[in-house]
mmCIF file of C-alpha atoms in Angstrom:
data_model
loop_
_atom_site.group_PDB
_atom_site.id
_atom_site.type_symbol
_atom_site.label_atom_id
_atom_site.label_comp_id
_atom_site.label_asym_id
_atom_site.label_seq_id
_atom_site.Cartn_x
_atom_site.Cartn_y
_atom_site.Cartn_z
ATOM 1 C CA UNK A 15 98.258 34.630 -54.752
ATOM 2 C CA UNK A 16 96.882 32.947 -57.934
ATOM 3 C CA UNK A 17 98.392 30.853 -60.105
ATOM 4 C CA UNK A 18 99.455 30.807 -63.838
ATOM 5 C CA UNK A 19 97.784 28.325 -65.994
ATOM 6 C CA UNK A 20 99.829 27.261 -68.751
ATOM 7 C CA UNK A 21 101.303 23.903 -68.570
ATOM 8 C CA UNK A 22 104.898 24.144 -69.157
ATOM 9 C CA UNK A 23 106.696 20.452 -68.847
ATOM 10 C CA UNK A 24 107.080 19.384 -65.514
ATOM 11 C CA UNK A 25 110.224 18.159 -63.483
ATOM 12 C CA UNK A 26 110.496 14.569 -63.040
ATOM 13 C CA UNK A 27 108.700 14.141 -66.249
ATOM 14 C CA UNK A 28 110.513 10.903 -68.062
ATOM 15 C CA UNK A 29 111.604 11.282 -71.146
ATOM 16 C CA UNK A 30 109.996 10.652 -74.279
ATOM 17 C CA UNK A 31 111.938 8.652 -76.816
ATOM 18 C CA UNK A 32 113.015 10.138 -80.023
ATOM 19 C CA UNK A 33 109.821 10.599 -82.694
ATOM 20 C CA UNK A 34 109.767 9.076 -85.699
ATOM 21 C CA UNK A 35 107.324 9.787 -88.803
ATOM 22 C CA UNK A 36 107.101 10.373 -92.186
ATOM 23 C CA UNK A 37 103.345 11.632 -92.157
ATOM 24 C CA UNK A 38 102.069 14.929 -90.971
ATOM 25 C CA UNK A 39 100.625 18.196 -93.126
ATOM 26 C CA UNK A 40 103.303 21.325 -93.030
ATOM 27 C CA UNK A 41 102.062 23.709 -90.344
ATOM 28 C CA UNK A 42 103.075 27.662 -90.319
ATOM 29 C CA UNK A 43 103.186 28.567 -86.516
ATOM 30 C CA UNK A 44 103.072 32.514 -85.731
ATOM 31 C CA UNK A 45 102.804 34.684 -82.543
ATOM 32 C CA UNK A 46 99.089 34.444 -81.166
ATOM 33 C CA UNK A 47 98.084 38.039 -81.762
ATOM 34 C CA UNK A 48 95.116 39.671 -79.885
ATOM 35 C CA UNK A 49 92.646 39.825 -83.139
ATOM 36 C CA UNK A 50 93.065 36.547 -82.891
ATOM 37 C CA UNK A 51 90.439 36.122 -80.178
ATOM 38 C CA UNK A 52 87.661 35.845 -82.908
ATOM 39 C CA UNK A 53 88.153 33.079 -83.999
ATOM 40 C CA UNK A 54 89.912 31.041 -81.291
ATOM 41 C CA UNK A 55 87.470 32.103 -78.662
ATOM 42 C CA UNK A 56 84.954 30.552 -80.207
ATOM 43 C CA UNK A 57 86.431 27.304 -80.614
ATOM 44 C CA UNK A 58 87.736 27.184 -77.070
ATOM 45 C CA UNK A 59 84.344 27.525 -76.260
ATOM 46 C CA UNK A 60 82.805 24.978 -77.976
ATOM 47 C CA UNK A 61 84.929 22.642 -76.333
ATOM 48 C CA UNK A 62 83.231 23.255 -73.111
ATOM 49 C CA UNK A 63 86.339 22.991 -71.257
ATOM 50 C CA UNK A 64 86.236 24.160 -67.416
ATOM 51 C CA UNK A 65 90.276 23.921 -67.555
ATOM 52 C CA UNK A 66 92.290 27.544 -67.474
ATOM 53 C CA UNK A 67 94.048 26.347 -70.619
ATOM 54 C CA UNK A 68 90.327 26.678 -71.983
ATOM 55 C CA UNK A 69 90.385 30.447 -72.288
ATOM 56 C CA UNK A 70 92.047 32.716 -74.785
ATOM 57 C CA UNK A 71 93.075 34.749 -72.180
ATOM 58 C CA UNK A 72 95.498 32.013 -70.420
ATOM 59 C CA UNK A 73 97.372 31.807 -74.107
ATOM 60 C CA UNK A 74 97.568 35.471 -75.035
ATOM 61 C CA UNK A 75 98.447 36.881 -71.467
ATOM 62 C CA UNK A 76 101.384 34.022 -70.690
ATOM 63 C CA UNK A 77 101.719 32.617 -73.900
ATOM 64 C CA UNK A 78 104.327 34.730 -74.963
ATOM 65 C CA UNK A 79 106.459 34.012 -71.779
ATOM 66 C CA UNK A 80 106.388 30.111 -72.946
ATOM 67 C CA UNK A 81 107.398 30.654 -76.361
ATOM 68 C CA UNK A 82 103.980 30.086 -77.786
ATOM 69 C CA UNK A 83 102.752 29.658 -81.192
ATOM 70 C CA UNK A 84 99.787 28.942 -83.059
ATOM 71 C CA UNK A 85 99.024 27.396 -86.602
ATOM 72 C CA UNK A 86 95.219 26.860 -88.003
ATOM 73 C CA UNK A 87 94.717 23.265 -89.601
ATOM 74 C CA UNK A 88 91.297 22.350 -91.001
ATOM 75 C CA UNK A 89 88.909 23.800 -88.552
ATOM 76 C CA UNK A 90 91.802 22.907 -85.333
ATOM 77 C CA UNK A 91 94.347 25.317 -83.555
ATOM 78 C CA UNK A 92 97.736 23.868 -82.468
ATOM 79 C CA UNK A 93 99.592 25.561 -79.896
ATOM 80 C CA UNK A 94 103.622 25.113 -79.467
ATOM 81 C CA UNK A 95 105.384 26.172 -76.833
ATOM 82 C CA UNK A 96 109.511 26.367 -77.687
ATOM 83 C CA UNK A 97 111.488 27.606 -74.912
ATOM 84 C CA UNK A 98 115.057 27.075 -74.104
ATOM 85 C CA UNK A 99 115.485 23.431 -74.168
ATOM 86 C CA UNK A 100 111.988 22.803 -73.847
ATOM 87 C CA UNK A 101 109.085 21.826 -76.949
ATOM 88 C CA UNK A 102 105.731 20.785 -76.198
ATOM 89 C CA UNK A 103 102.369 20.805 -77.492
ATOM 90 C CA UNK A 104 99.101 21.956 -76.179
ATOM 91 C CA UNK A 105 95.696 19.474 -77.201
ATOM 92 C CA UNK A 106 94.919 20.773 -81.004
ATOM 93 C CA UNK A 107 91.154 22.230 -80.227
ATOM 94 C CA UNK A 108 88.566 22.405 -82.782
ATOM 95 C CA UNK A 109 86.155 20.261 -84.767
ATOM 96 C CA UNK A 110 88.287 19.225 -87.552
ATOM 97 C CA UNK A 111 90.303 15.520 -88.113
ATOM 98 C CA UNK A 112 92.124 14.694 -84.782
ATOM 99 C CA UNK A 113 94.319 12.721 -86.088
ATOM 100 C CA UNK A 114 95.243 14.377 -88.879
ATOM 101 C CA UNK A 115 95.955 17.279 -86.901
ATOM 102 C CA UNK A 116 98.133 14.808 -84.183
ATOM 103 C CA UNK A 117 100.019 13.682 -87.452
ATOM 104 C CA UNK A 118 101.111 16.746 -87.944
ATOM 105 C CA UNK A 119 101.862 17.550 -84.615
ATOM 106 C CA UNK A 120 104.586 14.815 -84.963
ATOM 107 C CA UNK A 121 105.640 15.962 -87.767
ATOM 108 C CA UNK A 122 106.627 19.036 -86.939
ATOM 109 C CA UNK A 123 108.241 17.656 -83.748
ATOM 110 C CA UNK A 124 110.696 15.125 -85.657
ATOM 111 C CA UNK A 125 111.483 18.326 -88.313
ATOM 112 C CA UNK A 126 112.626 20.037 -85.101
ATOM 113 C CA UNK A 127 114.353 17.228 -83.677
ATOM 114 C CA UNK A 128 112.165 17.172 -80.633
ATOM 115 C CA UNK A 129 110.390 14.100 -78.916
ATOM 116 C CA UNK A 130 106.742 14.852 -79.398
ATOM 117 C CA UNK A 131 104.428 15.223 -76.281
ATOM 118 C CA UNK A 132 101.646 16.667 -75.236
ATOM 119 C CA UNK A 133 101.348 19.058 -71.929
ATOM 120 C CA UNK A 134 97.976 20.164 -69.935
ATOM 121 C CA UNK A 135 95.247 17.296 -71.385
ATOM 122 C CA UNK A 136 92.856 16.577 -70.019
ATOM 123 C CA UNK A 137 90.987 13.606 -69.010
ATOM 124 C CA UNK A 138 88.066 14.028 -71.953
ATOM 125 C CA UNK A 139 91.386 15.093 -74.281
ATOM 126 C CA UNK A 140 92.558 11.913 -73.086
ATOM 127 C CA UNK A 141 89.942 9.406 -74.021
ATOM 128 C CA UNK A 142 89.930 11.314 -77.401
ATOM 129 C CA UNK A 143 93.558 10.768 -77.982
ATOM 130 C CA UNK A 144 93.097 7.184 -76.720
ATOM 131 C CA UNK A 145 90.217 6.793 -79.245
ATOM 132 C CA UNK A 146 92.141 8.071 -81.714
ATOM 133 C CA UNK A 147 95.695 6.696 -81.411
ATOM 134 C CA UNK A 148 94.513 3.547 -79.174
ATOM 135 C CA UNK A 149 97.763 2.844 -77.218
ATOM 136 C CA UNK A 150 99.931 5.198 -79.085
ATOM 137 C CA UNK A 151 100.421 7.477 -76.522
ATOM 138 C CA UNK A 152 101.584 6.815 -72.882
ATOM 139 C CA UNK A 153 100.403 9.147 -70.467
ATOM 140 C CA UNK A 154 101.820 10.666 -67.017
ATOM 141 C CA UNK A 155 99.642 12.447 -64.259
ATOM 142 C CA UNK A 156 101.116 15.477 -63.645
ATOM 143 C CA UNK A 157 99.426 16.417 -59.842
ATOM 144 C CA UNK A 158 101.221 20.029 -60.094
ATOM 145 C CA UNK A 159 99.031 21.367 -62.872
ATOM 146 C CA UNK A 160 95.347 20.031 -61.811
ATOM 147 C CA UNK A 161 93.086 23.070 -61.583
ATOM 148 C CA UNK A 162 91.340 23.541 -58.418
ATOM 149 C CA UNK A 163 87.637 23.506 -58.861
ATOM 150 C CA UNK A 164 84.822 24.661 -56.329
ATOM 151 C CA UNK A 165 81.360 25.604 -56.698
ATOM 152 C CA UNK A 166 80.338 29.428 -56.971
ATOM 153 C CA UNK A 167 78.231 28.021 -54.438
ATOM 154 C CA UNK A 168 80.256 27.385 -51.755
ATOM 155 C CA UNK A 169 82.805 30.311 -52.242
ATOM 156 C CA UNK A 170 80.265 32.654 -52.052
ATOM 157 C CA UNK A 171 78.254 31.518 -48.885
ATOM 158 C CA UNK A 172 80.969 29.666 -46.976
ATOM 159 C CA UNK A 173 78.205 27.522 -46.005
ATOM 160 C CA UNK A 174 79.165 24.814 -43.535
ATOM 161 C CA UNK A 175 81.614 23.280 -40.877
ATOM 162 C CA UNK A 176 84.835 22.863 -43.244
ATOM 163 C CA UNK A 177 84.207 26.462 -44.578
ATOM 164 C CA UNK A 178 84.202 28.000 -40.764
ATOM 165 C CA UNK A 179 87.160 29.058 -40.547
ATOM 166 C CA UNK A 180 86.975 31.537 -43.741
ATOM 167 C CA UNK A 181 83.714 32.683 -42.761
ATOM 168 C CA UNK A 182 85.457 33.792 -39.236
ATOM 169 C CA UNK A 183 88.140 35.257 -41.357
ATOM 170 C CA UNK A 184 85.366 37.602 -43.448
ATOM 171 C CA UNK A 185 83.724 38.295 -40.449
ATOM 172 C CA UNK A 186 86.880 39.827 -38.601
ATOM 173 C CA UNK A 187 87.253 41.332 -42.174
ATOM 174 C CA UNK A 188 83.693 43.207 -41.417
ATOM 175 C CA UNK A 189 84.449 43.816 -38.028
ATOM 176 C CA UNK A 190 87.917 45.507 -38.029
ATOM 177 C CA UNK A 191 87.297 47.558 -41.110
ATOM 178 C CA UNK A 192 83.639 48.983 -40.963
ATOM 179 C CA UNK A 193 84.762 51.250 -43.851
ATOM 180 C CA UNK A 194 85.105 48.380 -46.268
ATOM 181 C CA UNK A 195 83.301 47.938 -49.908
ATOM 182 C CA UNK A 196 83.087 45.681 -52.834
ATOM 183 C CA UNK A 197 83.493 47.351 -56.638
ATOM 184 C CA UNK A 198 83.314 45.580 -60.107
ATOM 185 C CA UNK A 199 86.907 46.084 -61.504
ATOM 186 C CA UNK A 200 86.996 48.834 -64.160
ATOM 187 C CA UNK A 201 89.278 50.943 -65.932
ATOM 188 C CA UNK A 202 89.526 53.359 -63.140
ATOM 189 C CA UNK A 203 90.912 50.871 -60.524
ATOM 190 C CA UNK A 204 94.107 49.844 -63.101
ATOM 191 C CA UNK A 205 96.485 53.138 -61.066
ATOM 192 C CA UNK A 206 95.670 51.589 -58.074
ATOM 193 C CA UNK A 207 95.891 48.021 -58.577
ATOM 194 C CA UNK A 208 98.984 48.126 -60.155
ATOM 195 C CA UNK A 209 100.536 50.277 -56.907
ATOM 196 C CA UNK A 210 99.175 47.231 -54.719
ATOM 197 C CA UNK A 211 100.956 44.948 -57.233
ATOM 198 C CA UNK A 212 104.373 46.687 -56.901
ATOM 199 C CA UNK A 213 104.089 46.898 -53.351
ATOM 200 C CA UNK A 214 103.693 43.357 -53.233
ATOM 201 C CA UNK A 215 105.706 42.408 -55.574
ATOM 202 C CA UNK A 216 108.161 44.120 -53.010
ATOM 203 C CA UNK A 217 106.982 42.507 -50.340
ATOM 204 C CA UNK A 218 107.841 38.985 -51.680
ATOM 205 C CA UNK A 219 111.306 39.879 -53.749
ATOM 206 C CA UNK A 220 112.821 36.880 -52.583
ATOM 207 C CA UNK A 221 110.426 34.522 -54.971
ATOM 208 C CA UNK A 222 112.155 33.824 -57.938
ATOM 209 C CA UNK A 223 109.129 30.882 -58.955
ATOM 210 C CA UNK A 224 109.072 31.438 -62.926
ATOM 211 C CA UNK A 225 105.625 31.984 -63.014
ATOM 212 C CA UNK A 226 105.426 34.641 -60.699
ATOM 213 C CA UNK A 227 107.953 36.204 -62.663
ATOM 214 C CA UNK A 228 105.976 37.074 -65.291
ATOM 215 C CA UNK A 229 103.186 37.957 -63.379
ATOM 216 C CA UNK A 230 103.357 41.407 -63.215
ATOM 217 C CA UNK A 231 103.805 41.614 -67.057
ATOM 218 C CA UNK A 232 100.845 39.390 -67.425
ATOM 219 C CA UNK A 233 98.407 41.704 -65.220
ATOM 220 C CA UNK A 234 99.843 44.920 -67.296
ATOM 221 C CA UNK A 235 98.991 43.388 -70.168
ATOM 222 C CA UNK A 236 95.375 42.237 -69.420
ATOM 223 C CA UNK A 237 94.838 45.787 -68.113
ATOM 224 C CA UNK A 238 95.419 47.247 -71.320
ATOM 225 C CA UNK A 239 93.059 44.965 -73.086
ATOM 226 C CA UNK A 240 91.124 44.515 -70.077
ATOM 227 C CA UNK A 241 87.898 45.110 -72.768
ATOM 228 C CA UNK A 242 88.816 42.951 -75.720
ATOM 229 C CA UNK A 243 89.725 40.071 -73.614
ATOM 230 C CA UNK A 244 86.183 40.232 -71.874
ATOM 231 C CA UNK A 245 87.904 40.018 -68.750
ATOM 232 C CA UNK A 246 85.559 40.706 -65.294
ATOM 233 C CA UNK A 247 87.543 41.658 -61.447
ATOM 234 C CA UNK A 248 86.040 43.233 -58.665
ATOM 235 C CA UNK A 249 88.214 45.171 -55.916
ATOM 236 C CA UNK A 250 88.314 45.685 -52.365
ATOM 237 C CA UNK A 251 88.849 48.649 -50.747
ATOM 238 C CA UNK A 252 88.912 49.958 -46.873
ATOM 239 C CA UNK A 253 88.269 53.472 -46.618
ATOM 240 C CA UNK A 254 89.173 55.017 -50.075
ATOM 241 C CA UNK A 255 92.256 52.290 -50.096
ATOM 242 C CA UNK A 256 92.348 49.694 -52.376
ATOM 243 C CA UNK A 257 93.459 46.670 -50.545
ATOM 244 C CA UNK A 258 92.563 43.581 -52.770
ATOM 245 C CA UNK A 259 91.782 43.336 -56.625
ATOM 246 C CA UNK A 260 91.217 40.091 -58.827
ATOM 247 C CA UNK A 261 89.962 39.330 -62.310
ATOM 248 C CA UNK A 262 89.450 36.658 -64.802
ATOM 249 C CA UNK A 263 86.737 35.409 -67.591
ATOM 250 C CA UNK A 264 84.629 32.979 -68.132
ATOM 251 C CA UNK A 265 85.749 29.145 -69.550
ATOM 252 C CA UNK A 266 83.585 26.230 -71.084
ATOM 253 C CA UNK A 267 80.139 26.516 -70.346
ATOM 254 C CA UNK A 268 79.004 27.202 -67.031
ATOM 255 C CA UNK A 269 82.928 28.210 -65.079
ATOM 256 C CA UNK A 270 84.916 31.260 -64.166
ATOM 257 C CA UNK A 271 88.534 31.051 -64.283
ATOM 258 C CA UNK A 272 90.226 33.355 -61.381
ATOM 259 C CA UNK A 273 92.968 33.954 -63.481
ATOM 260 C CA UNK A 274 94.533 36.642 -60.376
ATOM 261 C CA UNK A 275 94.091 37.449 -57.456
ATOM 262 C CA UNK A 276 96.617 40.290 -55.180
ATOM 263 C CA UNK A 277 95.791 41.537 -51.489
ATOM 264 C CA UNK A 278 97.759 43.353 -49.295
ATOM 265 C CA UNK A 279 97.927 41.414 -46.403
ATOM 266 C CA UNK A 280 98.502 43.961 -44.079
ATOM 267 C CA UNK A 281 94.440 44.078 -43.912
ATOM 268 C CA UNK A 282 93.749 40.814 -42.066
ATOM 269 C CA UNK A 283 91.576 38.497 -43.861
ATOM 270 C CA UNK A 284 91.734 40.505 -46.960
ATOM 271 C CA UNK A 285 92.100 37.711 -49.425
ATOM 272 C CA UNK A 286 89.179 35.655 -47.913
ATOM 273 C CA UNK A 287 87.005 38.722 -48.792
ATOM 274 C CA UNK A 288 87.987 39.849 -51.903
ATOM 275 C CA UNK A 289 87.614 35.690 -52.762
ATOM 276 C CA UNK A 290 83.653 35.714 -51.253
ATOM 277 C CA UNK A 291 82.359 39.058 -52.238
ATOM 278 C CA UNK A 292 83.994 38.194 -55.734
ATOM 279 C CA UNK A 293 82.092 34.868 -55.789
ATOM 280 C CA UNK A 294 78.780 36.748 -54.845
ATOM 281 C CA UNK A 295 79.520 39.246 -57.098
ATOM 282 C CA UNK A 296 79.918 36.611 -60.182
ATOM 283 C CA UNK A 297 76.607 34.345 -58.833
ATOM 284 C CA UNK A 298 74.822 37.432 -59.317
ATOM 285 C CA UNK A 299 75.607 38.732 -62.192
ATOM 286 C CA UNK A 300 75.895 35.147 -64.496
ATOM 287 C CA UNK A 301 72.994 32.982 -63.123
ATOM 288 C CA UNK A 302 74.015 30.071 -65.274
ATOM 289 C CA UNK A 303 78.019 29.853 -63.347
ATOM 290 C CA UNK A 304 78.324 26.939 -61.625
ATOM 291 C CA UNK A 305 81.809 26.346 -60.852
ATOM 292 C CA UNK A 306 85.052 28.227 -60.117
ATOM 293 C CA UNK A 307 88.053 27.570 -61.302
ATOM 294 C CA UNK A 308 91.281 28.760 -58.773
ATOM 295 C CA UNK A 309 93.742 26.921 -61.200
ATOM 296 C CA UNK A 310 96.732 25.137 -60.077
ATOM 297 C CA UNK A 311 99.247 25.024 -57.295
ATOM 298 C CA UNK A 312 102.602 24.354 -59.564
ATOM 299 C CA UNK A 313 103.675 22.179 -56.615
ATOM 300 C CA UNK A 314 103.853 24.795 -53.927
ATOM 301 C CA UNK A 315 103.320 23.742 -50.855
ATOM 302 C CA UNK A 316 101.984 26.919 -49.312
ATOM 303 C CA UNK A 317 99.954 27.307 -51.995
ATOM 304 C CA UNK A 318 98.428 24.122 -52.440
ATOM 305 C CA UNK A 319 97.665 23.762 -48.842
ATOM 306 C CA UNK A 320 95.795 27.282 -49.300
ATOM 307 C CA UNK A 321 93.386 25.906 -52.161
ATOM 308 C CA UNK A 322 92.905 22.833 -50.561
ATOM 309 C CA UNK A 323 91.366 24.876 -47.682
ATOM 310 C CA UNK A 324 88.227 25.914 -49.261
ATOM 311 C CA UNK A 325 87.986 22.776 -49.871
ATOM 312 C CA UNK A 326 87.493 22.254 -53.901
ATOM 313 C CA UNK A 327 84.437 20.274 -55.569
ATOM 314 C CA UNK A 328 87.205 18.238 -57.373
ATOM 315 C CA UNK A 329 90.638 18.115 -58.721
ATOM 316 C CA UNK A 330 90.553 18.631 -63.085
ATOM 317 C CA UNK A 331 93.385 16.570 -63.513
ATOM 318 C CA UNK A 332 95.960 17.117 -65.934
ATOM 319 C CA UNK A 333 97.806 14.648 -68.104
ATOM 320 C CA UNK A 334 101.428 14.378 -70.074
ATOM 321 C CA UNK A 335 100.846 12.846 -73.192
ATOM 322 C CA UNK A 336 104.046 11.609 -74.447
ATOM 323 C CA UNK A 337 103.878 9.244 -78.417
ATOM 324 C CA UNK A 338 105.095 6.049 -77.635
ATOM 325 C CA UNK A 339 107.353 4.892 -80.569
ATOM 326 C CA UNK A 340 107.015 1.286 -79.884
ATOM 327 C CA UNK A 341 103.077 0.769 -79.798
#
């Protein structure tokens, strides 16, 4: 299973105190729309960002689920997210004034009523904000949200003593299912991938994790602009049986973000496959990748222990960023 990637505010999270400020340029937030990706991709990119908040894709495939909504000031994008009880912002991207934009961040916070914070920054967002607003903000490591990063490297190969015991599971893979094959996800695998979706979305009924919830909407959605989005999967089949499918696209400069990733587990050792002939697949076809992105574990235990197993290059950690009234 693969994560989501938005950073939605966190349990345990302490409170920020009310905001208060008179300064701030009026901002005129709308629904993040698909043509959208012109612009915004671009900028996204330019801030060389190996996090999954980095790609368009993240914000227009969950964004909606989170309430999100964008607003353009002076060459920046700010992204809130207003759900239920909850209002946050995401790091305002771009090349234009920081602080102006931060300004009127808080501005729109206090004309809302909300506390104003900051979800999913980074550590380079971090020492810009800190440049910027030099002990303005006070900042809490939030451990559930830090995006798993590994080498294309080392997913592909398996190379090594920690990696053994995937490599055994890919070569049981090989040796129970002779029949087996790698594609490059296309248009013609959608029927089937969403079948292998519903069956296990049947197959785990009993999860009720947010997240996951929306996951099936999520992977409808990216199918049907599978093109636009510049998305790139590759699927796993066994006979003429599509057992395993994942997809994703490419963030900062030289990483991958593996936005999902379904296998029916039925197929033993199906999602260490579809995970190394995916990883091959990608090495081959970009020369310049150099790391992976698997995203976050959103606390779960299962989950995290799973990522931790193919033992990541290093943890992109993810910060809070909550305005601290009394610096």
């Amino acid at each position: 299973m693969q994560s989501t990637a938005l950073h939605h505010i966190p349990t345990g999270t302490h409170a920020c105190p009310p905001v208060i400020c008179t300064v701030g340029t009026n901002l005129k937030f709308r629904r993040l729309e698909l043509m959208d990706r012109e612009w915004l991709a671009p900028l996204l990119k330019d801030a060389d960002s190996l996090s999954a908040d980095g790609c368009f894709g993240t914000l227009y495939l969950w964004g909606e689920g989170y309430g999100l909504q964008i607003a353009r000031l002076n060459g920046r994008v700010v992204l809130r997210y207003a759900k239920g009880k909850d209002m946050f912002y995401g790091y305002p991207v771009g090349r234009g004034d920081l602080r102006q934009a931060i300004q009127a961040m808080r501005s729109d916070a206090e004309k809302n009523g909300w506390p104003f914070r900051l979800a999913g920054v980074t550590e380079a967002q971090q020492k810009k904000l800190q440049t910027a607003f030099p002990g303005q903000f006070q900042y809490s490591e939030d451990r559930n949200t830090s995006d798993y990063i590994y080498t294309v490297t080392s997913l592909a190969s398996l190379a090594g003593k920690k990696l053994h015991a995937k490599r055994n599971y890919c070569n049981r893979f090989v040796q129970n299912y002779p029949d087996w094959h790698f594609e490059p996800l296309t248009p013609a695998h959608f029927a089937a991938c969403r079948k292998l979706l519903n069956g296990w979305e049947d197959a785990h009924e009993t999860v009720v994790n947010r997240e996951q919830s929306f996951e099936e909407g999520a992977i409808v959605k990216a199918f049907d602009a599978y093109g636009t989005l510049a998305l790139d999967g590759g699927v796993l089949y066994v006979g003429r049986e599509l057992v395993a499918f994942t997809f994703g696209e490419r963030t900062g400069g030289n990483g991958f973000d593996v936005r999902f990733e379904k296998a029916n587990t039925d197929f033993d050792g199906s999602y260490a496959m579809i995970n190394r002939e995916f990883s091959c697949y990608l090495q081959e076809k970009y020369p310049d990748l150099q790391y992976m992105n698997r995203e976050e574990d959103m606390g779960l235990e299962n989950l995290r222990k799973a990522k931790l197993s193919y033992r990541p290059e290093f943890l992109l950690t993810k910060y809070n960023a909550c305005w601290n009234i009394e610096a």
